[in-house]
mmCIF file of C-alpha atoms and ligand atoms in Angstrom:
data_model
loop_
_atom_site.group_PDB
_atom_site.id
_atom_site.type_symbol
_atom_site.label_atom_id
_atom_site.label_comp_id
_atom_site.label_asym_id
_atom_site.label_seq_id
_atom_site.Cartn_x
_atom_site.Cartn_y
_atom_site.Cartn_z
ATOM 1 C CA UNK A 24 22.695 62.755 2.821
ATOM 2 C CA UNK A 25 19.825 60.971 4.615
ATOM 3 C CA UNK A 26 17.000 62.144 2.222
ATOM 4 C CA UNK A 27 19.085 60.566 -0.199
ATOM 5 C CA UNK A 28 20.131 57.867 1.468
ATOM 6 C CA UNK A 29 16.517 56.847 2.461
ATOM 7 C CA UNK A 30 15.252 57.730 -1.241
ATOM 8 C CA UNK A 31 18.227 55.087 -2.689
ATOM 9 C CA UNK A 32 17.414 52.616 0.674
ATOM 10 C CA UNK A 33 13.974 52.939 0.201
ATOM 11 C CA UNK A 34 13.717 52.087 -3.147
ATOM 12 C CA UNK A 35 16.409 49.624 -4.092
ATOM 13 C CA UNK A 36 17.062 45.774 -4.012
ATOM 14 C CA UNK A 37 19.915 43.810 -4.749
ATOM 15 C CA UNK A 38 20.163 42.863 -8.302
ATOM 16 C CA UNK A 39 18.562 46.347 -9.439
ATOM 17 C CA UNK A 40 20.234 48.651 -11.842
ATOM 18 C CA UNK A 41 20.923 52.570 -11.261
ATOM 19 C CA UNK A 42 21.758 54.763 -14.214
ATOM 20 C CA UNK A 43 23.517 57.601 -12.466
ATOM 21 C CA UNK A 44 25.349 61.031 -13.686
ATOM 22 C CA UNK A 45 29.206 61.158 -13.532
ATOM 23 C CA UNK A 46 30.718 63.602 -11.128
ATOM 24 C CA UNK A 47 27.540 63.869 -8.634
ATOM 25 C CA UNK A 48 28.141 64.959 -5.079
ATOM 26 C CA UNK A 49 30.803 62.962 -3.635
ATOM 27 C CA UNK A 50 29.439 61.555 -0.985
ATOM 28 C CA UNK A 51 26.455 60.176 -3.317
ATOM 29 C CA UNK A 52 29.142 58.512 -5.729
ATOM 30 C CA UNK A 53 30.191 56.821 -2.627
ATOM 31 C CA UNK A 54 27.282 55.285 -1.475
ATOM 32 C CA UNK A 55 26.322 54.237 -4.818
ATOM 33 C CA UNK A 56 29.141 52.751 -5.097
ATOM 34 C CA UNK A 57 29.190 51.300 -1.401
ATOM 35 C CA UNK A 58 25.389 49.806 -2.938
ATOM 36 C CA UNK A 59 27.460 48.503 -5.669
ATOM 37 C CA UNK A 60 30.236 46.262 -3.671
ATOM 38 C CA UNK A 61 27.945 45.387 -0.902
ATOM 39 C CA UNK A 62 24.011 44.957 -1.852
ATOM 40 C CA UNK A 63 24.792 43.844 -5.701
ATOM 41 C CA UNK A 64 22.897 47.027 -7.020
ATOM 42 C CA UNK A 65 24.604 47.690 -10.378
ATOM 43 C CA UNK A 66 25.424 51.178 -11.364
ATOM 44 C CA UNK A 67 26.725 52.437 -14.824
ATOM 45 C CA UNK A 68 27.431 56.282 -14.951
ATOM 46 C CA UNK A 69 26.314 58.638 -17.736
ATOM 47 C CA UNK A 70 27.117 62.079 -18.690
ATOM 48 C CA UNK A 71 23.484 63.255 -18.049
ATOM 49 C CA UNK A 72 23.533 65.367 -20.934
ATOM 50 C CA UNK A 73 23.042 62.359 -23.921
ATOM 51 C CA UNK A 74 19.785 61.346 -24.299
ATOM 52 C CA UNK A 75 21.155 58.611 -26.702
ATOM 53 C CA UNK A 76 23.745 57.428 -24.250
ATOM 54 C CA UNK A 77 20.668 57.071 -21.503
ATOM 55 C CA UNK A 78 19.059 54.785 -23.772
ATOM 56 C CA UNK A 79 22.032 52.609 -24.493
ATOM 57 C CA UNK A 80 22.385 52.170 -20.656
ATOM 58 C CA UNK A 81 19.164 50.868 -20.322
ATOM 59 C CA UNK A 82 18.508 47.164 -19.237
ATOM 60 C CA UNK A 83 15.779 45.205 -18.193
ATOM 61 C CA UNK A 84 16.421 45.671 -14.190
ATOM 62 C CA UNK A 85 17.042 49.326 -14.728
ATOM 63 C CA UNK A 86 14.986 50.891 -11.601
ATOM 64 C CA UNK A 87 16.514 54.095 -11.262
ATOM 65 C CA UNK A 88 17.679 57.340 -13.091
ATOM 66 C CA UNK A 89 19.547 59.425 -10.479
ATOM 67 C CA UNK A 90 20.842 63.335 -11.716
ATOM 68 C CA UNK A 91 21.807 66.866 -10.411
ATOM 69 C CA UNK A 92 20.189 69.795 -11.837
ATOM 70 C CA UNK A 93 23.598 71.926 -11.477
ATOM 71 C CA UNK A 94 26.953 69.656 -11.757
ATOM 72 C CA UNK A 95 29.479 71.108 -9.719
ATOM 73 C CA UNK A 96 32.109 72.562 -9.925
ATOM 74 C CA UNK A 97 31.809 72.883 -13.364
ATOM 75 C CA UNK A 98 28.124 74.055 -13.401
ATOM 76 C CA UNK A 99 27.081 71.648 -16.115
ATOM 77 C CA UNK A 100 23.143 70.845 -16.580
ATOM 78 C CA UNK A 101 21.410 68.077 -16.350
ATOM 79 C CA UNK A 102 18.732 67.517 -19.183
ATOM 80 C CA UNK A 103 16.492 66.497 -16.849
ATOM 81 C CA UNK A 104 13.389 66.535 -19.606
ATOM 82 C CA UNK A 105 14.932 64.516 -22.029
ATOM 83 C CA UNK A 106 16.389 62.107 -19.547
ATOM 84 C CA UNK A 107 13.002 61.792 -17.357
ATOM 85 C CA UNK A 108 11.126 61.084 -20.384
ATOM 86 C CA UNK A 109 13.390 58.121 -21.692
ATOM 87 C CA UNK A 110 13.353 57.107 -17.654
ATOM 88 C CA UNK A 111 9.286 57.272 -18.045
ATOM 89 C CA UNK A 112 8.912 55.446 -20.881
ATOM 90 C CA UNK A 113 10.860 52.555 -19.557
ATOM 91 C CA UNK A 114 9.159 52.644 -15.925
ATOM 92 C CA UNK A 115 12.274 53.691 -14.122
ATOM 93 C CA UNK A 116 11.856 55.735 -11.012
ATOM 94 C CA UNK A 117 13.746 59.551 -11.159
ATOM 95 C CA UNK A 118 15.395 60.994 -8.957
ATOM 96 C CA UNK A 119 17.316 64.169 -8.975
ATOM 97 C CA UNK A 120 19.089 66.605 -6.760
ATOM 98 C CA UNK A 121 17.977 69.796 -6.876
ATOM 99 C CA UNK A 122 20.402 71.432 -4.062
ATOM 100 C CA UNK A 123 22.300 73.281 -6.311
ATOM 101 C CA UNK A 124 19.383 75.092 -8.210
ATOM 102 C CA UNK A 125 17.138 75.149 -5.728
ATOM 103 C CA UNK A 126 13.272 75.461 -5.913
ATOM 104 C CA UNK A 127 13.367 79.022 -7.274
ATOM 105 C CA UNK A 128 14.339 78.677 -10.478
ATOM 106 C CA UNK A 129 13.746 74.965 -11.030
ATOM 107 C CA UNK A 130 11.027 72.719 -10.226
ATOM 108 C CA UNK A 131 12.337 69.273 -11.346
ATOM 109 C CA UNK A 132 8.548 67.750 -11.017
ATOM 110 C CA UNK A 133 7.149 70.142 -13.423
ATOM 111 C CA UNK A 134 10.072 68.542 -15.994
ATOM 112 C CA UNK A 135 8.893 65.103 -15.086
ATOM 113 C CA UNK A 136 11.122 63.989 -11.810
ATOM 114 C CA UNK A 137 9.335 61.481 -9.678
ATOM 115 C CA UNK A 138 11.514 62.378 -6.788
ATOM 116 C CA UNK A 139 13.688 65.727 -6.131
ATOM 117 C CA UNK A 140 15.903 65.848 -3.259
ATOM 118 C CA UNK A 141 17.657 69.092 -1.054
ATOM 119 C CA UNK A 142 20.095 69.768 1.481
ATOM 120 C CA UNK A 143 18.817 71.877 3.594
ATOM 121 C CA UNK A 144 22.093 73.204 5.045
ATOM 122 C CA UNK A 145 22.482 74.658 1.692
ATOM 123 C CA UNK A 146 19.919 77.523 0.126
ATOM 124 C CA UNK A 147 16.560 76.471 1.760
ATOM 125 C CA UNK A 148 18.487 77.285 5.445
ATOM 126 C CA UNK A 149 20.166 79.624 3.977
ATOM 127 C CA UNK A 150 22.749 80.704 6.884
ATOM 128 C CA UNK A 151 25.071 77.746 6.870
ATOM 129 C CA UNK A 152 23.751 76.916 10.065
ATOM 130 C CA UNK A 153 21.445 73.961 10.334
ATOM 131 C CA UNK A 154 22.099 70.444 8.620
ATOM 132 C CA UNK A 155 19.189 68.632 6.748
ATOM 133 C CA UNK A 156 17.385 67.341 4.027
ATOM 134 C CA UNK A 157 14.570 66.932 2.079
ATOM 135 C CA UNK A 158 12.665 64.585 -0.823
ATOM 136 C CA UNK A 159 10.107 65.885 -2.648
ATOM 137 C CA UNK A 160 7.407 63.296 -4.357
ATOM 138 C CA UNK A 161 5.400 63.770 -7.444
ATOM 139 C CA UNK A 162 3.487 60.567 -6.155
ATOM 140 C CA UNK A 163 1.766 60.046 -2.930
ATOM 141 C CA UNK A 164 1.857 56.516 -2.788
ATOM 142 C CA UNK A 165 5.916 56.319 -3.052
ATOM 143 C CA UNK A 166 5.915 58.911 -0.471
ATOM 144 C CA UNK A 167 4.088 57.300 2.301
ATOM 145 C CA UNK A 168 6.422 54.116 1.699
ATOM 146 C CA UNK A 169 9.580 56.138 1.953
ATOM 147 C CA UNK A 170 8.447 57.941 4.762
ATOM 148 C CA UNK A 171 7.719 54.758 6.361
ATOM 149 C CA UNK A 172 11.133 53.501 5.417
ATOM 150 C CA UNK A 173 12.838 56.655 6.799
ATOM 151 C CA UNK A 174 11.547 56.054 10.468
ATOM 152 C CA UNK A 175 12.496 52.603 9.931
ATOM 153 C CA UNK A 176 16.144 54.043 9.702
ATOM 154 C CA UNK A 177 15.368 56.875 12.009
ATOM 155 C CA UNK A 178 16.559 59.330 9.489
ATOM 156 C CA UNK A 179 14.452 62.261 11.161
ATOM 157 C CA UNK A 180 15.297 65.665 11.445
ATOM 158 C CA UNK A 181 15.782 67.294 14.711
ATOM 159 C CA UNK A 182 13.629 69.618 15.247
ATOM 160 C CA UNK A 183 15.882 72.670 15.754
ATOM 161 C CA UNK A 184 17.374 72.383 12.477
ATOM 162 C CA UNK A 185 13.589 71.483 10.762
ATOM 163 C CA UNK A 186 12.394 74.857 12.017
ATOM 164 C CA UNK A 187 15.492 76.757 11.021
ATOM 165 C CA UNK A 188 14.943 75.404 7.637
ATOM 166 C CA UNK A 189 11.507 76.436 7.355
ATOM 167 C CA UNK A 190 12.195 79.449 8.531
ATOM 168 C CA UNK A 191 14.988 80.144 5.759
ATOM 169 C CA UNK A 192 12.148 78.824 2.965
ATOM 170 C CA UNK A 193 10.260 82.797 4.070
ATOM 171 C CA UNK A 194 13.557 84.133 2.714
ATOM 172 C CA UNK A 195 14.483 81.903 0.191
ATOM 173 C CA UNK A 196 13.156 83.646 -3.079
ATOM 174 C CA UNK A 197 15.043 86.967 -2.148
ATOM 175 C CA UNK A 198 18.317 85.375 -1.392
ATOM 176 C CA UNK A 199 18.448 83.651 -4.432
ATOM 177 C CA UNK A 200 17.412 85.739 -6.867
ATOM 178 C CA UNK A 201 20.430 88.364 -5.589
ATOM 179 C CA UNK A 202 22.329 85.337 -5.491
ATOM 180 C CA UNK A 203 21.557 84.561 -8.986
ATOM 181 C CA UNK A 204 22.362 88.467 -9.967
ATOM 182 C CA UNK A 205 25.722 88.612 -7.652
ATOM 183 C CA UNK A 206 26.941 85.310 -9.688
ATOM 184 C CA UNK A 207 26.084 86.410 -13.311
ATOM 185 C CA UNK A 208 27.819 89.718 -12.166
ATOM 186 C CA UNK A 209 30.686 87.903 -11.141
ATOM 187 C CA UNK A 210 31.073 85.817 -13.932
ATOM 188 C CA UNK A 211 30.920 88.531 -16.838
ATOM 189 C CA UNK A 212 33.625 90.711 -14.807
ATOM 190 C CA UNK A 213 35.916 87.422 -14.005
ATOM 191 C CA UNK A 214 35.149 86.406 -17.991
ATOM 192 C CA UNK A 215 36.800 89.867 -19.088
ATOM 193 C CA UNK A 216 40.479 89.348 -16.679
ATOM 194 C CA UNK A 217 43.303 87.732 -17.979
ATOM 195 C CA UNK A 218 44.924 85.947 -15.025
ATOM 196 C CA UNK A 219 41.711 83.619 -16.026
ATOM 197 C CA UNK A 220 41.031 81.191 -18.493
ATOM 198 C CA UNK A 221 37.450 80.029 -18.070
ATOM 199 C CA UNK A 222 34.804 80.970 -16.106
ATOM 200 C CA UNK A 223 31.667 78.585 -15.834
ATOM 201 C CA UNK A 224 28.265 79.852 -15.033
ATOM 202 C CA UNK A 225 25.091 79.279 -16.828
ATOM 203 C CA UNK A 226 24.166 82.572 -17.310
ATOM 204 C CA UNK A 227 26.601 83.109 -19.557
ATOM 205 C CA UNK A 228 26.178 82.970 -23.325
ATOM 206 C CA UNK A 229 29.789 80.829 -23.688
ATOM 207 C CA UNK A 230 28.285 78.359 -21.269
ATOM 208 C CA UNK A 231 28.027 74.768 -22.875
ATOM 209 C CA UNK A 232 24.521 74.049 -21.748
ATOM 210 C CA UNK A 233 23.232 77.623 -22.197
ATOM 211 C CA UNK A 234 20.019 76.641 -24.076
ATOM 212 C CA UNK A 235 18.981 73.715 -21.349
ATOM 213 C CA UNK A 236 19.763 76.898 -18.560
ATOM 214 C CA UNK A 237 17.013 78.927 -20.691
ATOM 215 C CA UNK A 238 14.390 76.642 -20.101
ATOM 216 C CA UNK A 239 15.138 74.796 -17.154
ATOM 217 C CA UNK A 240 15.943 77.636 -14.694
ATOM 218 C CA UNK A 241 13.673 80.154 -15.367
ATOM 219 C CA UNK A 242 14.932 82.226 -18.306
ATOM 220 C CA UNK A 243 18.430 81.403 -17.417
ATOM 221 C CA UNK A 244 19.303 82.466 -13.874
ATOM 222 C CA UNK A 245 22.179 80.343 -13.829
ATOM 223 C CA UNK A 246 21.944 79.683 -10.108
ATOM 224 C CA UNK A 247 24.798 81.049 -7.194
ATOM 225 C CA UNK A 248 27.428 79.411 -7.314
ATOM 226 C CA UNK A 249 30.087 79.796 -10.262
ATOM 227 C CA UNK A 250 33.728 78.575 -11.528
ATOM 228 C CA UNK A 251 36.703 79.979 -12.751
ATOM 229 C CA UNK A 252 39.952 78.651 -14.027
ATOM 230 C CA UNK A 253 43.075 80.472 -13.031
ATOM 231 C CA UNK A 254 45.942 80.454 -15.280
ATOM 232 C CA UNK A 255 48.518 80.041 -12.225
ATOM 233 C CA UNK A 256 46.879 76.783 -11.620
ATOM 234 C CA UNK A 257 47.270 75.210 -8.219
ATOM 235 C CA UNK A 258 49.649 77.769 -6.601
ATOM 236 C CA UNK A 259 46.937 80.714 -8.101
ATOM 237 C CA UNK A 260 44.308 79.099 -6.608
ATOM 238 C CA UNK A 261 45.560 78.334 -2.779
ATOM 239 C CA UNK A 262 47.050 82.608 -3.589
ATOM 240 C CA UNK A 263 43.629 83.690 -4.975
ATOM 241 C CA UNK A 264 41.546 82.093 -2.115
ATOM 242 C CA UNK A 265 44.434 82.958 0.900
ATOM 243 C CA UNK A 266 43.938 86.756 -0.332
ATOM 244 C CA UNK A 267 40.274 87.069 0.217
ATOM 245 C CA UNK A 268 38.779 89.525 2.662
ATOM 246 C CA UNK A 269 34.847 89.953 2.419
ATOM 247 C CA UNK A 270 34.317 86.035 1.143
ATOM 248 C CA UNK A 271 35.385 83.185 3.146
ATOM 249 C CA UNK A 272 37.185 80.261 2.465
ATOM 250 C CA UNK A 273 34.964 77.070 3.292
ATOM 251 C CA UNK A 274 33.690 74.348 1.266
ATOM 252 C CA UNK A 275 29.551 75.048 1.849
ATOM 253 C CA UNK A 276 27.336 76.142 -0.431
ATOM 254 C CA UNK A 277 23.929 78.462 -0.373
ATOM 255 C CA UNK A 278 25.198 80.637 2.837
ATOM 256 C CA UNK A 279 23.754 84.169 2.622
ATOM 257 C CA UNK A 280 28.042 84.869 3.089
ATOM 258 C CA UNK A 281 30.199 84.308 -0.581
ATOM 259 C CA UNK A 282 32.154 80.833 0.453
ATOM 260 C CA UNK A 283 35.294 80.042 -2.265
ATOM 261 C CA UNK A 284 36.939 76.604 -2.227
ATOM 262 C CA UNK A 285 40.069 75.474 -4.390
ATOM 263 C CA UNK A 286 39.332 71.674 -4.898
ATOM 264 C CA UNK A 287 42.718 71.063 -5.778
ATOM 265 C CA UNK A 288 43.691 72.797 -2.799
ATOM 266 C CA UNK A 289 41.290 71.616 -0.139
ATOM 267 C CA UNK A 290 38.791 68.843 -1.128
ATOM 268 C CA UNK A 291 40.507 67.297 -4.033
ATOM 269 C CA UNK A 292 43.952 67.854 -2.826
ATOM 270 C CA UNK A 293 44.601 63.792 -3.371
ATOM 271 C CA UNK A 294 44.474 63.625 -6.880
ATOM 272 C CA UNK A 295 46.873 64.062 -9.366
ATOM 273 C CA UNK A 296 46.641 66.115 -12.494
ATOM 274 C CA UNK A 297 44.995 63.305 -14.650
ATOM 275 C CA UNK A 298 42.527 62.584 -12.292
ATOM 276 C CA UNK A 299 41.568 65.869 -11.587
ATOM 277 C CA UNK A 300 40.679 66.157 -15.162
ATOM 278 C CA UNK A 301 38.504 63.336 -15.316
ATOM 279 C CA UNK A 302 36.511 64.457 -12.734
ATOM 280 C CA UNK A 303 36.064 67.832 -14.714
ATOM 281 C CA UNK A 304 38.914 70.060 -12.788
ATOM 282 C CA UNK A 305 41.964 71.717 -13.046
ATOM 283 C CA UNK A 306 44.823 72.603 -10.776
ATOM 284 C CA UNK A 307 43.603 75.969 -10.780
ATOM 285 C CA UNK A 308 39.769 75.894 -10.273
ATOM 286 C CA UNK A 309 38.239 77.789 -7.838
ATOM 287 C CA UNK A 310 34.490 77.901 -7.031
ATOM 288 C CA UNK A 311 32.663 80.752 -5.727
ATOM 289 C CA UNK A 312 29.662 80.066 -4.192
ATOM 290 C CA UNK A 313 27.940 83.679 -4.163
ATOM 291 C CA UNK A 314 26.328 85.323 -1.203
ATOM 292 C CA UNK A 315 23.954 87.928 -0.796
ATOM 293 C CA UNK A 316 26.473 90.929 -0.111
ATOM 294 C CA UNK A 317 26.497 94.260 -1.878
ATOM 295 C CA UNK A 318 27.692 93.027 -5.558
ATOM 296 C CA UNK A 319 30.474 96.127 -5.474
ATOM 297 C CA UNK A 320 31.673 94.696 -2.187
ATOM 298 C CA UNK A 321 32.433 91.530 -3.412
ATOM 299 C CA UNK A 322 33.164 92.192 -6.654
ATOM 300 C CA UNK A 323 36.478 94.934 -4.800
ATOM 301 C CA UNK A 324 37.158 91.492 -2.798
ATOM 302 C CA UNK A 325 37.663 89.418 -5.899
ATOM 303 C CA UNK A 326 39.072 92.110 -7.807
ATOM 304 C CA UNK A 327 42.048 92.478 -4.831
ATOM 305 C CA UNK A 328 42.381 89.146 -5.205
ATOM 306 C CA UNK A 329 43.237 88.362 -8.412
ATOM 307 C CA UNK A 330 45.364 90.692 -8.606
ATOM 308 C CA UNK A 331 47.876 88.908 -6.245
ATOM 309 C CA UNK A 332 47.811 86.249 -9.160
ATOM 310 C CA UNK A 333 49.086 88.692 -11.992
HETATM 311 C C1 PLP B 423 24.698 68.547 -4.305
HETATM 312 C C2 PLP B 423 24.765 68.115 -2.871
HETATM 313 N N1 PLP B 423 23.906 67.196 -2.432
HETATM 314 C C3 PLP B 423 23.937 66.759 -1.153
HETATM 315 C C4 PLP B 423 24.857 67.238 -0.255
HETATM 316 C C5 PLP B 423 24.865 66.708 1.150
HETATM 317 O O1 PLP B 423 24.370 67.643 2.029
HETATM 318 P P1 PLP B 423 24.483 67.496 3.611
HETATM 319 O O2 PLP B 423 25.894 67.856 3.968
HETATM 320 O O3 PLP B 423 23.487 68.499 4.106
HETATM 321 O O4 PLP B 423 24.144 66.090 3.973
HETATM 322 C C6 PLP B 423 25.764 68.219 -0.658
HETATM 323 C C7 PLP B 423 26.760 68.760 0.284
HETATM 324 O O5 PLP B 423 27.660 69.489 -0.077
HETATM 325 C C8 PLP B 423 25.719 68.661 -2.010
HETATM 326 O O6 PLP B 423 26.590 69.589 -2.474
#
């Protein structure tokens, strides 16, 4: 949250207007927002998937375009090429976070980004072990000023958890990719069971943005981490979860260990049905954010569990 707190600090002014995607990481929404009440930065939020609906956003102060690759929990993906193009041909700075997909099978600065940005606790460090972040510039100049800016707000790393992180980034490539594989696994096997009613992963042909997953994240790796819907709803999911052996139950992401959270459950447990649904999830959604154990292993684990939900 600091590299994109100093990325949004850095670059902002009061009076400035931030197009932003719906549904981004919550602590994000709430500084935006936070930017909103107190600095006078407007903010109007867009699905990130309508190039049209960019446009008719735009206004003369617009300054910044702000996306994630991979929309959790739902896995939904940004189109970061038609989006950054509108953004460039209107002057209005990109940014998008990447944490999600990470570097391996997208490069948001080859699809036009001007700045990409990565927690570090996630994939890069790999072992849920180390907190950080990272922004990535296409431009030098913009760089030097926000690195300027982030001393200014002493948003540093320490240098344990910068050296843990670079030491994950040697690893990175193979955790992913079996990552990637353990997911798409996953999601074909969960797609064929009938306590569930959805499963959301972008390797999947059923998946809405299936064509943007093609050529954003390298032939369609749809990334690690993956949804499903249980029929049970919120009593399934807090069963499904409570029944797991091999995978844990915490809210992290990008661990080399398979972490399941119930948002309903846990993280979202304060909203209501109809709010739940307008942030994209129901009672009985339950994301799995795959680690890089032997896919039969975790595959027995789920397998257990959903059978307490039949
Ligand atoms: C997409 C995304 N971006 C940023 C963050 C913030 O990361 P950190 O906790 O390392 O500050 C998270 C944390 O879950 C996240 O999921």
């Amino acid at each position: 949250m600091s590299a994109i707190s100093t990325v949004l600090l850095g670059s902002l002014s009061s009076g400035d207007h931030v197009i932003a995607q719906r549904g981004l990481y919550g602590a994000t929404l709430a500084l935006l927002a936070d930017l909103a009440q107190r600095w006078g930065v407007e903010v109007t939020h867009v699905s990130g998937h309508d190039v049209e609906e960019m446009r008719a956003a735009l206004r003369p102060n617009t300054k910044l375009l702000y996306l994630e690759t991979i929309g959790n929990p739902t896995t939904r993906i940004a189109d970061l090429p038609g989006l950054f193009a509108v953004a460039r041909e209107h002057g209005v700075m990109s940014v998008v976070d990447n944490t999600f997909a990470t570097p391996v099978p997208c490069r948001p600065i080859e699809h036009g980004a001007d700045v990409v940005v990565h927690s570090t606790s996630k994939y890069i460090g790999g072992h849920g072990d180390a907190l950080g972040g990272i922004a990535v510039f296409a431009d030098r100049e913009r760089h030097r000023r926000i690195r300027d800016y982030s001393c200014q707000l002493g948003a540093t790393a320490a240098p344990i958890p910068a050296w843990l992180a670079l030491r994950g980034l040697r690893t990175l490539s193979l955790r992913v990719q079996r990552q990637c594989d353990n997911a798409k696994l996953l999601a074909e096997r969960l797609s064929a069971d009938p306590a569930v009613t959805a499963v959301h992963h972008p390797s999947l042909e059923s998946h809405p943005d299936r064509e943007l997953a093609v050529r954003l994240l390298d032939g369609g790796a749809g990334g690690g981490v993956l949804a499903l819907d249980l029929a049970g709803g919120r009593e399934a999911g807090r069963v499904f979860t409570d029944a797991l052996r091999l995978a844990l139950a915490a809210v992290s992401l990008g661990d080399v260990k398979t972490l399941v959270s119930h948002p309903a459950g846990t993280s979202h447990r304060q909203l209501d049905e109809r709010r739940l649904e307008a942030v994209g999830i129901e009672p009985g959604t339950v994301r799995i954010a795959v680690g890089i154990e032997h896919p039969e292993d975790l595959w027995a684990d789920v397998r257990q569990a959903l059978h307490k939900v039949h």
